[in-house]
XYZ file of C-alpha atoms in Angstrom:
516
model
C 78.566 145.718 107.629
C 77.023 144.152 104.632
C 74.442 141.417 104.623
C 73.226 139.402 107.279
C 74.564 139.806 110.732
C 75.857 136.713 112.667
C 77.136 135.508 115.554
C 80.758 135.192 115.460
C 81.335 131.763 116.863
C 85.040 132.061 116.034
C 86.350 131.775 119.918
C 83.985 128.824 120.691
C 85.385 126.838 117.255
C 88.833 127.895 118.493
C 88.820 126.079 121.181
C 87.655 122.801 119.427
C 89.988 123.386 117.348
C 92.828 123.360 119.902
C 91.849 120.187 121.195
C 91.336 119.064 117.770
C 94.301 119.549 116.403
C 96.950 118.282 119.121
C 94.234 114.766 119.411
C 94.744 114.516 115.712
C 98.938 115.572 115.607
C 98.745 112.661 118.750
C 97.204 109.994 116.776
C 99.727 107.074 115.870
C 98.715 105.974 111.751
C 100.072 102.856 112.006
C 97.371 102.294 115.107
C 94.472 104.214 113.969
C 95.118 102.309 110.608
C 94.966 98.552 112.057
C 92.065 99.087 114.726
C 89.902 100.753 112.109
C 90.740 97.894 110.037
C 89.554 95.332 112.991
C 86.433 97.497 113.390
C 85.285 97.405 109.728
C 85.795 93.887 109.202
C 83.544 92.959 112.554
C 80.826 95.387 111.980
C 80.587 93.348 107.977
C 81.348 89.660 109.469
C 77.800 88.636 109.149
C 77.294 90.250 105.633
C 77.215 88.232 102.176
C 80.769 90.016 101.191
C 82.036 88.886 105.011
C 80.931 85.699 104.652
C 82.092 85.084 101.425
C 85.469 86.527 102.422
C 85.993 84.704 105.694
C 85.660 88.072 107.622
C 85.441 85.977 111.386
C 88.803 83.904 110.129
C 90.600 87.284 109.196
C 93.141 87.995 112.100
C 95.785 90.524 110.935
C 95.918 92.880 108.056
C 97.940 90.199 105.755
C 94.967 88.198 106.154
C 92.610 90.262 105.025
C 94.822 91.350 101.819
C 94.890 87.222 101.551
C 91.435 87.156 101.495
C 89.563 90.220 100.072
C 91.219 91.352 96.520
C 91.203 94.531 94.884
C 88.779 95.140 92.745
C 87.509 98.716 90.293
C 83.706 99.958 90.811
C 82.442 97.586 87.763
C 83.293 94.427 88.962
C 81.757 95.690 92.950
C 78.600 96.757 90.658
C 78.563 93.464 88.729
C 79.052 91.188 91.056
C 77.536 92.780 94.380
C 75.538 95.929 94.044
C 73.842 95.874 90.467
C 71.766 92.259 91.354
C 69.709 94.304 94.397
C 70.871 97.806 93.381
C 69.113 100.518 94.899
C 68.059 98.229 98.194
C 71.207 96.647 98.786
C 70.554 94.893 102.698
C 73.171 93.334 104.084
C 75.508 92.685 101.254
C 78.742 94.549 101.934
C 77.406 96.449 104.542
C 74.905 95.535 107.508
C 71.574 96.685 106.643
C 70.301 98.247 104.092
C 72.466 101.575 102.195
C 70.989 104.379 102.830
C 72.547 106.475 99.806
C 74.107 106.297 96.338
C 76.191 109.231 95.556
C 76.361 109.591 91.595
C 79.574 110.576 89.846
C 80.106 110.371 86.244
C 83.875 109.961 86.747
C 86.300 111.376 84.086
C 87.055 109.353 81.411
C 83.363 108.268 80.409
C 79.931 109.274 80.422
C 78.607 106.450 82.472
C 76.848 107.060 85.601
C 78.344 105.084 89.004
C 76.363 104.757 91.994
C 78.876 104.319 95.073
C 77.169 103.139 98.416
C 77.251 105.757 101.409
C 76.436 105.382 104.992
C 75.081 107.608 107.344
C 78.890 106.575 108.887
C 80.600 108.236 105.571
C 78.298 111.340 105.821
C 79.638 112.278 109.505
C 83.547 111.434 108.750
C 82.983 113.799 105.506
C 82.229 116.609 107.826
C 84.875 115.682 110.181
C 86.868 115.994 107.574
C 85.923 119.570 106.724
C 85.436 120.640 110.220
C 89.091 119.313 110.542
C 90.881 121.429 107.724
C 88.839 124.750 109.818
C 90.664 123.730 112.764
C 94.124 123.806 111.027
C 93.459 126.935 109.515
C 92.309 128.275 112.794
C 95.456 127.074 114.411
C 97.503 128.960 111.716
C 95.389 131.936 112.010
C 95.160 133.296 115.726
C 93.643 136.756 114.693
C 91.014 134.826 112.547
C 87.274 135.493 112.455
C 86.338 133.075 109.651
C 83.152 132.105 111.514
C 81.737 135.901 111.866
C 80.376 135.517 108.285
C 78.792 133.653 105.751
C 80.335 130.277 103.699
C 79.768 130.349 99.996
C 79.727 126.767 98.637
C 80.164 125.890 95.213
C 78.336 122.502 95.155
C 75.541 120.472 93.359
C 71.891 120.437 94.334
C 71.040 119.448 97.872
C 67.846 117.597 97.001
C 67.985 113.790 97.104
C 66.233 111.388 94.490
C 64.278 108.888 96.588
C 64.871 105.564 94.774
C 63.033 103.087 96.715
C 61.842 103.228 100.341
C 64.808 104.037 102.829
C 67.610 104.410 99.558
C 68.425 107.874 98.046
C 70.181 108.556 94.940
C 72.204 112.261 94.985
C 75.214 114.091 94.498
C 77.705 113.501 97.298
C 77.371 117.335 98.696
C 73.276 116.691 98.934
C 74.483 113.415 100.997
C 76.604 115.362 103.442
C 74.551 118.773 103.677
C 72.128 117.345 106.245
C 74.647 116.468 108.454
C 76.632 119.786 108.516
C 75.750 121.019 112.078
C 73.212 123.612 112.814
C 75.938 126.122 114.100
C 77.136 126.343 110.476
C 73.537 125.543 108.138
C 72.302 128.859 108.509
C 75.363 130.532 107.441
C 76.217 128.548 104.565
C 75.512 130.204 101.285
C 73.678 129.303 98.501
C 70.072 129.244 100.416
C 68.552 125.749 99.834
C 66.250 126.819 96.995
C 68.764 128.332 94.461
C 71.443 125.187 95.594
C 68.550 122.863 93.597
C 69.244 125.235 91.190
C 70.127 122.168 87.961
C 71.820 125.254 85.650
C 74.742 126.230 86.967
C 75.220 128.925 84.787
C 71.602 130.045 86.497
C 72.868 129.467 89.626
C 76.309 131.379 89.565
C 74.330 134.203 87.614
C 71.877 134.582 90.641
C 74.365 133.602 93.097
C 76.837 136.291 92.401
C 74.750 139.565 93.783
C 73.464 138.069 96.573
C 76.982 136.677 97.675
C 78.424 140.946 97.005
C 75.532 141.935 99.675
C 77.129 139.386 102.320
C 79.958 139.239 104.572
C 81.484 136.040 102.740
C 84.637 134.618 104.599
C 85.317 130.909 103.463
C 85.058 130.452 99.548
C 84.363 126.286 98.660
C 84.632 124.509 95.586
C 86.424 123.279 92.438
C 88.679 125.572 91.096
C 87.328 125.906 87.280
C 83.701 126.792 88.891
C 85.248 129.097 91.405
C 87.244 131.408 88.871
C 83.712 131.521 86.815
C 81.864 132.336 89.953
C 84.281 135.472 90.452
C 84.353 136.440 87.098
C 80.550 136.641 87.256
C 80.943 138.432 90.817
C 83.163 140.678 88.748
C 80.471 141.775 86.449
C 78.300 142.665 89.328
C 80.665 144.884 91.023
C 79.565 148.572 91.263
C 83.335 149.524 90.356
C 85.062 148.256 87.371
C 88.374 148.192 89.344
C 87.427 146.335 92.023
C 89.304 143.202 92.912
C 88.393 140.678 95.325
C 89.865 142.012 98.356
C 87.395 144.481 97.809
C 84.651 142.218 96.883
C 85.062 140.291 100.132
C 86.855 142.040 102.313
C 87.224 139.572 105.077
C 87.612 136.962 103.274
C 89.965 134.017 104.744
C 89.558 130.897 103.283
C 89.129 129.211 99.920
C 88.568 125.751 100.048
C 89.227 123.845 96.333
C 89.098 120.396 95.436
C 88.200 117.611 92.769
C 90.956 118.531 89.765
C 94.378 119.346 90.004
C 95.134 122.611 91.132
C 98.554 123.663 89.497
C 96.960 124.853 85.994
C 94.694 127.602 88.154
C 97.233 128.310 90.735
C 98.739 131.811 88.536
C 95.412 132.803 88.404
C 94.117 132.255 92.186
C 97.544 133.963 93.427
C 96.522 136.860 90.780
C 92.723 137.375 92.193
C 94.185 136.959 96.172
C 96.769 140.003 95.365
C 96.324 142.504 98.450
C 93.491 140.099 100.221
C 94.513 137.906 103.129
C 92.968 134.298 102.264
C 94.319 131.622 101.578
C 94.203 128.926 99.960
C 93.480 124.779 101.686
C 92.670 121.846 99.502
C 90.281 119.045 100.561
C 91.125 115.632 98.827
C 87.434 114.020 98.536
C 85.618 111.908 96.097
C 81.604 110.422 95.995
C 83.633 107.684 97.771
C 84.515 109.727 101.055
C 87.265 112.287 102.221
C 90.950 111.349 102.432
C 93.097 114.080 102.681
C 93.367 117.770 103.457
C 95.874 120.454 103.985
C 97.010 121.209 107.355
C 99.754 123.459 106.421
C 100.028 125.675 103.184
C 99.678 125.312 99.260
C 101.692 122.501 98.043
C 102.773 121.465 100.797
C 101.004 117.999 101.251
C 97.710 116.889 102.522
C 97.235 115.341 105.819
C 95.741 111.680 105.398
C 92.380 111.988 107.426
C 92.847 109.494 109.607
C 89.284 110.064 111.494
C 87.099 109.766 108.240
C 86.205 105.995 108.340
C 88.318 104.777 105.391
C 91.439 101.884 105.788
C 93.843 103.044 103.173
C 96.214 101.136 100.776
C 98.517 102.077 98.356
C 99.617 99.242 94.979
C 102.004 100.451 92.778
C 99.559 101.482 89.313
C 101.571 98.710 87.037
C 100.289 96.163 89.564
C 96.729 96.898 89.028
C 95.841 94.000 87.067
C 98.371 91.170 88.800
C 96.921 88.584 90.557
C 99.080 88.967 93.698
C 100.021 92.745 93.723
C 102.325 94.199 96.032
C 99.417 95.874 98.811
C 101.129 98.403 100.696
C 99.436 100.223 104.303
C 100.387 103.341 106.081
C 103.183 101.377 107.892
C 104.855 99.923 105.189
C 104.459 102.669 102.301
C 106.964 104.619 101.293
C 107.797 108.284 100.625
C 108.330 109.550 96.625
C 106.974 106.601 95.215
C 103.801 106.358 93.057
C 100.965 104.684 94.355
C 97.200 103.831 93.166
C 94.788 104.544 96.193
C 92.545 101.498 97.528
C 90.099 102.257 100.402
C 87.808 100.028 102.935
C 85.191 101.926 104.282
C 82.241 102.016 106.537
C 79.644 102.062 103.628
C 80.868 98.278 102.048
C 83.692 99.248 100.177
C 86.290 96.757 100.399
C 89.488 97.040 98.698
C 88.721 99.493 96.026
C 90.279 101.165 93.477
C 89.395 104.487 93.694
C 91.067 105.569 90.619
C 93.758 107.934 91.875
C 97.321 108.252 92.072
C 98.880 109.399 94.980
C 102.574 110.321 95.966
C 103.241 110.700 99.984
C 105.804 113.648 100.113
C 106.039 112.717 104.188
C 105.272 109.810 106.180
C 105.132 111.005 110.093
C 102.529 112.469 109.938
C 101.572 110.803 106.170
C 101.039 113.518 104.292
C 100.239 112.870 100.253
C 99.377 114.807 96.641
C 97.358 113.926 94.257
C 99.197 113.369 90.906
C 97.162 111.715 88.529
C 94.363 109.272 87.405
C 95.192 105.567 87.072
C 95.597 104.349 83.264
C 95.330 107.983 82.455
C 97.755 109.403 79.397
C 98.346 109.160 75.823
C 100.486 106.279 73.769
C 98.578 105.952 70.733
C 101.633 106.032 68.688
C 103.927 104.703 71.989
C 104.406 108.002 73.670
C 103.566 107.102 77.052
C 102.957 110.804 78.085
C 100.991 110.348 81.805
C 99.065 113.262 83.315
C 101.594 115.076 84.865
C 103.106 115.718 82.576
C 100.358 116.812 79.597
C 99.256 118.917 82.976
C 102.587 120.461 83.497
C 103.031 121.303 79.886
C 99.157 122.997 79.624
C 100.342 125.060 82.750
C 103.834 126.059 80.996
C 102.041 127.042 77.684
C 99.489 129.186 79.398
C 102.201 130.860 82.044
C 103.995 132.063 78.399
C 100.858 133.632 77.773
C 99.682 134.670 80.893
C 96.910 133.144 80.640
C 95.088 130.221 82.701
C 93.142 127.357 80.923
C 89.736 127.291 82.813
C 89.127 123.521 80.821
C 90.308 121.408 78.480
C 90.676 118.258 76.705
C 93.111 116.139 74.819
C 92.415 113.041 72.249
C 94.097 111.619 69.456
C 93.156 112.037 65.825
C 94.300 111.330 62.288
C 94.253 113.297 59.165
C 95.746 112.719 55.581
C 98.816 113.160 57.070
C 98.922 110.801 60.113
C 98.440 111.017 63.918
C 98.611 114.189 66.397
C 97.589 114.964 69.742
C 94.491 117.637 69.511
C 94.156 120.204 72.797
C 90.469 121.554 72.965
C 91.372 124.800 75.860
C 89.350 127.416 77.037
C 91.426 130.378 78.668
C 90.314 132.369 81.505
C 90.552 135.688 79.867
C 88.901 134.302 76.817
C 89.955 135.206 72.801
C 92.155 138.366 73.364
C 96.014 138.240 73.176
C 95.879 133.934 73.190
C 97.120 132.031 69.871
C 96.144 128.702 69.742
C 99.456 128.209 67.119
C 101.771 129.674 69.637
C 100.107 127.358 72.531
C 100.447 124.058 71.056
C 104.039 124.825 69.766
C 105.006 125.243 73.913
C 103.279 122.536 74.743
C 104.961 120.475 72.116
C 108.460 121.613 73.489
C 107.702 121.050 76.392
C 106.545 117.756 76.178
C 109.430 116.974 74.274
C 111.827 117.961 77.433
C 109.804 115.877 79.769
C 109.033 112.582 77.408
C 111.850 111.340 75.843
C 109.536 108.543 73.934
C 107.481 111.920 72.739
C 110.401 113.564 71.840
C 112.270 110.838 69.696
C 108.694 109.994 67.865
C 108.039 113.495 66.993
C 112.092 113.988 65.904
C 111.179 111.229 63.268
C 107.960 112.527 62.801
C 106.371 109.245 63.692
C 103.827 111.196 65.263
C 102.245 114.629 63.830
C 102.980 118.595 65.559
C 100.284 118.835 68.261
C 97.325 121.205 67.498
C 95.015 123.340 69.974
C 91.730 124.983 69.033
C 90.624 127.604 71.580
C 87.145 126.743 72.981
C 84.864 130.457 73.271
C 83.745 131.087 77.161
C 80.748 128.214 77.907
C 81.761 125.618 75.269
C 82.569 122.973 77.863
C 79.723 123.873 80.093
C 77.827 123.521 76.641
C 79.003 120.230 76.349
C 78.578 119.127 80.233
C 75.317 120.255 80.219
C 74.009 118.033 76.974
C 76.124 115.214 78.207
C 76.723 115.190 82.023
C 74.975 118.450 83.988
C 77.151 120.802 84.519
C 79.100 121.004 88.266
C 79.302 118.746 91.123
C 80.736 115.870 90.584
C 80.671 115.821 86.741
C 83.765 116.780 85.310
C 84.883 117.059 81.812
C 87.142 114.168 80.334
C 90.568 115.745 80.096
C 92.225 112.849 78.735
C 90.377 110.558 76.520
C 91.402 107.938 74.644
C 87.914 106.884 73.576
C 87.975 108.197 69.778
C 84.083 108.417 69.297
C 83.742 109.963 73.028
C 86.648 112.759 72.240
C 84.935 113.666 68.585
C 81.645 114.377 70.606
C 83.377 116.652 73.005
C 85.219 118.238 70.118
C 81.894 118.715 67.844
C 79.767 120.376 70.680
C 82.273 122.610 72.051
C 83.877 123.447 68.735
C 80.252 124.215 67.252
C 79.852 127.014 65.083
C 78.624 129.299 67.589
C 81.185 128.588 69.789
C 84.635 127.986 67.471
C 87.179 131.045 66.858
C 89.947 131.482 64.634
C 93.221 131.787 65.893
C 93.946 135.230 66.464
C-alpha cells in the first residue's frame, strides 16, 4: 500500500448513497422548482431588492417573472452591489453576504465579485456529495473512499475584506464546509493549495500525489492533463501509464470548459485503468448540474442546490418581455440561456451559459456554449460549437489534443482572417500549424454555410494557426489573470486590443515556433 492509510468509509457512504439517490430519482422538478421558488422570495421579502420588487404581492411564478427582470452581473453590480460592495446588508439578501467569490469570466479581464451564502456553500457540496452517490450506485464493487482525493483547485485562503465579508475563489468558499469525513483525505494539504503558482503547485504536487493511494481525480480538464503529464515525469518507469500511476483509481471529476476537445486524450490516458469519467456543471455562482449516468450522456439538473432555474431563448436576451421558460414548461433540443435565483440574492440572472436539455423527466442538460459568444466580423456567424467542433476535428487528424487556445480576428494587407493561437498536448513534434488551420477551415466550411459562401468569394481571408510552445498561455494567465481556478483563458474574443495582448505574450520570442 502506498501512502497514507485510511479508513475505507466506502460501505457507510454506500448506504447514503442508496437513500440518496432513490430521494433524489423521487423528487418531482416541477414541485421542487415552484416551492423553492416560494421559499426564496419569503426569506428576501423584507430586503431592498424584495421591496422594490413587490416580493409579499408575488403569488405564482408568472408573477414573479412580471415583476423581477433579467438582468447580466453589471447591471446587479451597478445598481445593487457596487454602492455598499463588500458589506452588502440586507440588499438582495437578508443580512449581510458573507462571501464574494471572484471569477474573471472568459471574454474579459475584469474581475466580478458574485455574492455567496453560507446557504450556496452547503448546496455546492450537496452537489458533489451527490454525483459520489451516483457513481457509487453504478459501481457496487467500488472503494473510492479507501483513498485519498486529489483536487485541482485554487487557493483555500480567503481575503478578509471588511469585518464579517470575504473575498476568494469559489473552491476556498466551499472547502470549509466539505465534511470532516472527507478533509483529511483530500489532497493538496492546505499549505501547498495557497500555493498562487500553479506551475509550483502541480510541480510539487505531482510526487507527493505518486506516494498516495489517489482514487477520485478533480478538476478542469486543461489543468488535469498538465498535472499528469507532470506526474508522468516523476514516474520511476518511463512506460508507465496511469493505471499504473494510480492503480485504484475510480473517478475523475472535470468541469468549467467544454470537454469534447480533451475527450481523445482522457480516453487515451484511462486505456487499461477502470475510472471513469463524471462532469460537475458549476460556476462562482453555484452548482447546477452533474452526471448521474455516463460521458455525454446529460447532466442531472441539481435540484437540491438552492438555485430556481430558467431558461430564455439567447436572441431574447435583450427584449423587454422575453419568452421566460421553467422546468415545467421548457423544452427538449432547444437552445436556451441559463437564468438562476438563488439563496445568496441572485435574482433572475444571466449566468452566461447556454444550455440544451437532451431529457426532461428527469431534466437532464449539456452545456453548449457561452451567450453572445462566436465570430461575424465579416458576417460569418460561426457560434462556439461549432469553432469547438472544428478545433476537435483538426486535432483528431493529427492525433493530437489542443490543451488551450484562442481565436480573434485580424487584418493584414490583404484583408480579414480568423487567427487560432493552439497549444497541443504533445507539444511541437509531428503538429503543422498549416495543415491545422486548413481542417479547420474545411470544416467550418461544412458546418457554416455563411463561412463557407464568404470564404468561396474570398470575402473573408484562409484562417491561420500559430502553435503556442508548452506554458505560453499559463504565461499569459499568469501576467494577466493567475493562472487556475476560476480564471480561464478567453477562447473567443472579439475585443481586438484584448486578443493582440494574448497573441503578443504567448507568441513571445521565447515562446513562438515555426511551423514544422
Amino acid at each position: 500500500m502506498k501512502g497514507r492509510q485510511y479508513t475505507d468509509w466506502t460501505g457507510l457512504a454506500r448506504l447514503y448513497a442508496r437513500a440518496r439517490t432513490r430521494r433524489i430519482e423521487g423528487t418531482l422538478a416541477e414541485v421542487a422548482q415552484r416551492d423553492l421558488l416560494r421559499k426564496l422570495l419569503a426569506k428576501a421579502s423584507k430586503t431592498k431588492f424584495g421591496k422594490a420588487h413587490n416580493f409579499d404581492e408575488i403569488e405564482d411564478i408568472e408573477d414573479f417573472q412580471r415583476n423581477v427582470p433579467i438582468r447580466g452581473y453589471d447591471q446587479f453590480w451597478q445598481e445593487w452591489w457596487q454602492p455598499d460592495f463588500p458589506e452588502l446588508v440586507d440588499v438582495c439578501w437578508p443580512g449581510k453576504i458573507p462571501f464574494f467569490t471572484m471569477t474573471s469570466g472568459t471574454t474579459s479581464g475584469r474581475s466580478k465579485y458574485i455574492p455567496y451564502t453560507n446557504h450556496m456553500r452547503r448546496a455546492a457540496v450537496r452537489g458533489f456529495l451527490d454525483l459520489l452517490c451516483f457513481h457509487l450506485k453504478s459501481r457496487p464493487h467500488s472503494r473510492l473512499l479507501g483513498g485519498a482525493v486529489l483536487a485541482l483547485t485554487g487557493p483555500v485562503a480567503l481575503e478578509n475584506r471588511a469585518k464579517g465579508a470575504a473575498l476568494a475563489a469559489v473552491s476556498a468558499v466551499t472547502a470549509a464546509a466539505v465534511p470532516n469525513w472527507l478533509q483529511h483525505r483530500v489532497l493538496p494539504p492546505s499549505e501547498l493549495a495557497n500555493v498562487e503558482d500553479w506551475q509550483e503547485k502541480i510541480a510539487r504536487l505531482s510526487p507527493i500525489a505518486l506516494t498516495d493511494d489517489v482514487r477520485c481525480l478533480g478538476g478542469s480538464p486543461n489543468w488535469l492533463l498538465i498535472f499528469l503529464a507532470e506526474v508522468a515525469k516523476h514516474s520511476s518507469s518511463p512506460d508507465a501509464q496511469l493505471k499504473d500511476w494510480f492503480p485504484n483509481l475510480e473517478l475523475i471529476i472535470h468541469g468549467g470548459v467544454n470537454f469534447a476537445p480533451y475527450r481523445d486524450e482522457f480516453a487515451a490516458l484511462l486505456k487499461g485503468s477502470h475510472a471513469e469519467t463524471r462532469e460537475m456543471y458549476s460556476a462562482s455562482e453555484g452548482v447546477f448540474a452533474y452526471a448521474d449516468r455516463g460521458d455525454g450522456e446529460g447532466l442531472r439538473l441539481h435540484l437540491d442546490g438552492s438555485v430556481f432555474f430558467e431558461f430564455v431563448d439567447p436572441a431574447q436576451l435583450q427584449h423587454s418581455s422575453p419568452d421566460r421558460r421553467w422546468i415545467e414548461t421548457v423544452e427538449a433540443n432547444k437552445d436556451y440561456a441559463l437564468v438562476i435565483t438563488s439563496a445568496a440574492g441572485l435574482w433572475s440572472y444571466v449566468v452566461g451559459d447556454v444550455v440544451r436539455f437532451v431529457e426532461l423527466d428527469p431534466p437532464r442538460l449539456i452545456v453548449v456554449g457561452r451567450v453572445q459568444q462566436g465570430l461575424s466580423t465579416f458576417g460569418e456567424h460561426l457560434i462556439e460549437t461549432e469553432i469547438t467542433e472544428a478545433i476537435s476535428a483538426a486535432a483528431h487528424d493529427q492525433n493530437t489534443t489542443i490543451l488551450d487556445y484562442s481565436v480573434g480576428t485580424l487584418r493584414d494587407e490583404t484583408g480579414g482572417y480568423h487567427l487560432y493561437l493552439v497549444e497541443p498536448m504533445q507539444g511541437v513534434e509531428g503538429f503543422s500549424a498549416v495543415e491545422f488551420a486548413k481542417r479547420v477551415d474545411r470544416r467550418l466550411s461544412e458546418l457554416n454555410e455563411d463561412y463557407e459562401e464568404l470564404r468561396r468569394n474570398q470575402a473573408i481571408g484562409a484562417p491561420q494557426a500559430k502553435m503556442v510552445k508548452p506554458g505560453g498561455f499559463a504565461r499569459w494567465m499568469k501576467l494577466r489573470r493567475g493562472l487556475g481556478g476560476q480564471n480561464k483563458i478567453p477562447r473567443i474574443v472579439t475585443d481586438t486590443e484584448l486578443f493582440r495582448d494574448i497573441r503578443d505574450i504567448v507568441l513571445d520570442p521565447k515562446g513562438e515556433t515555426d511551423d514544422p
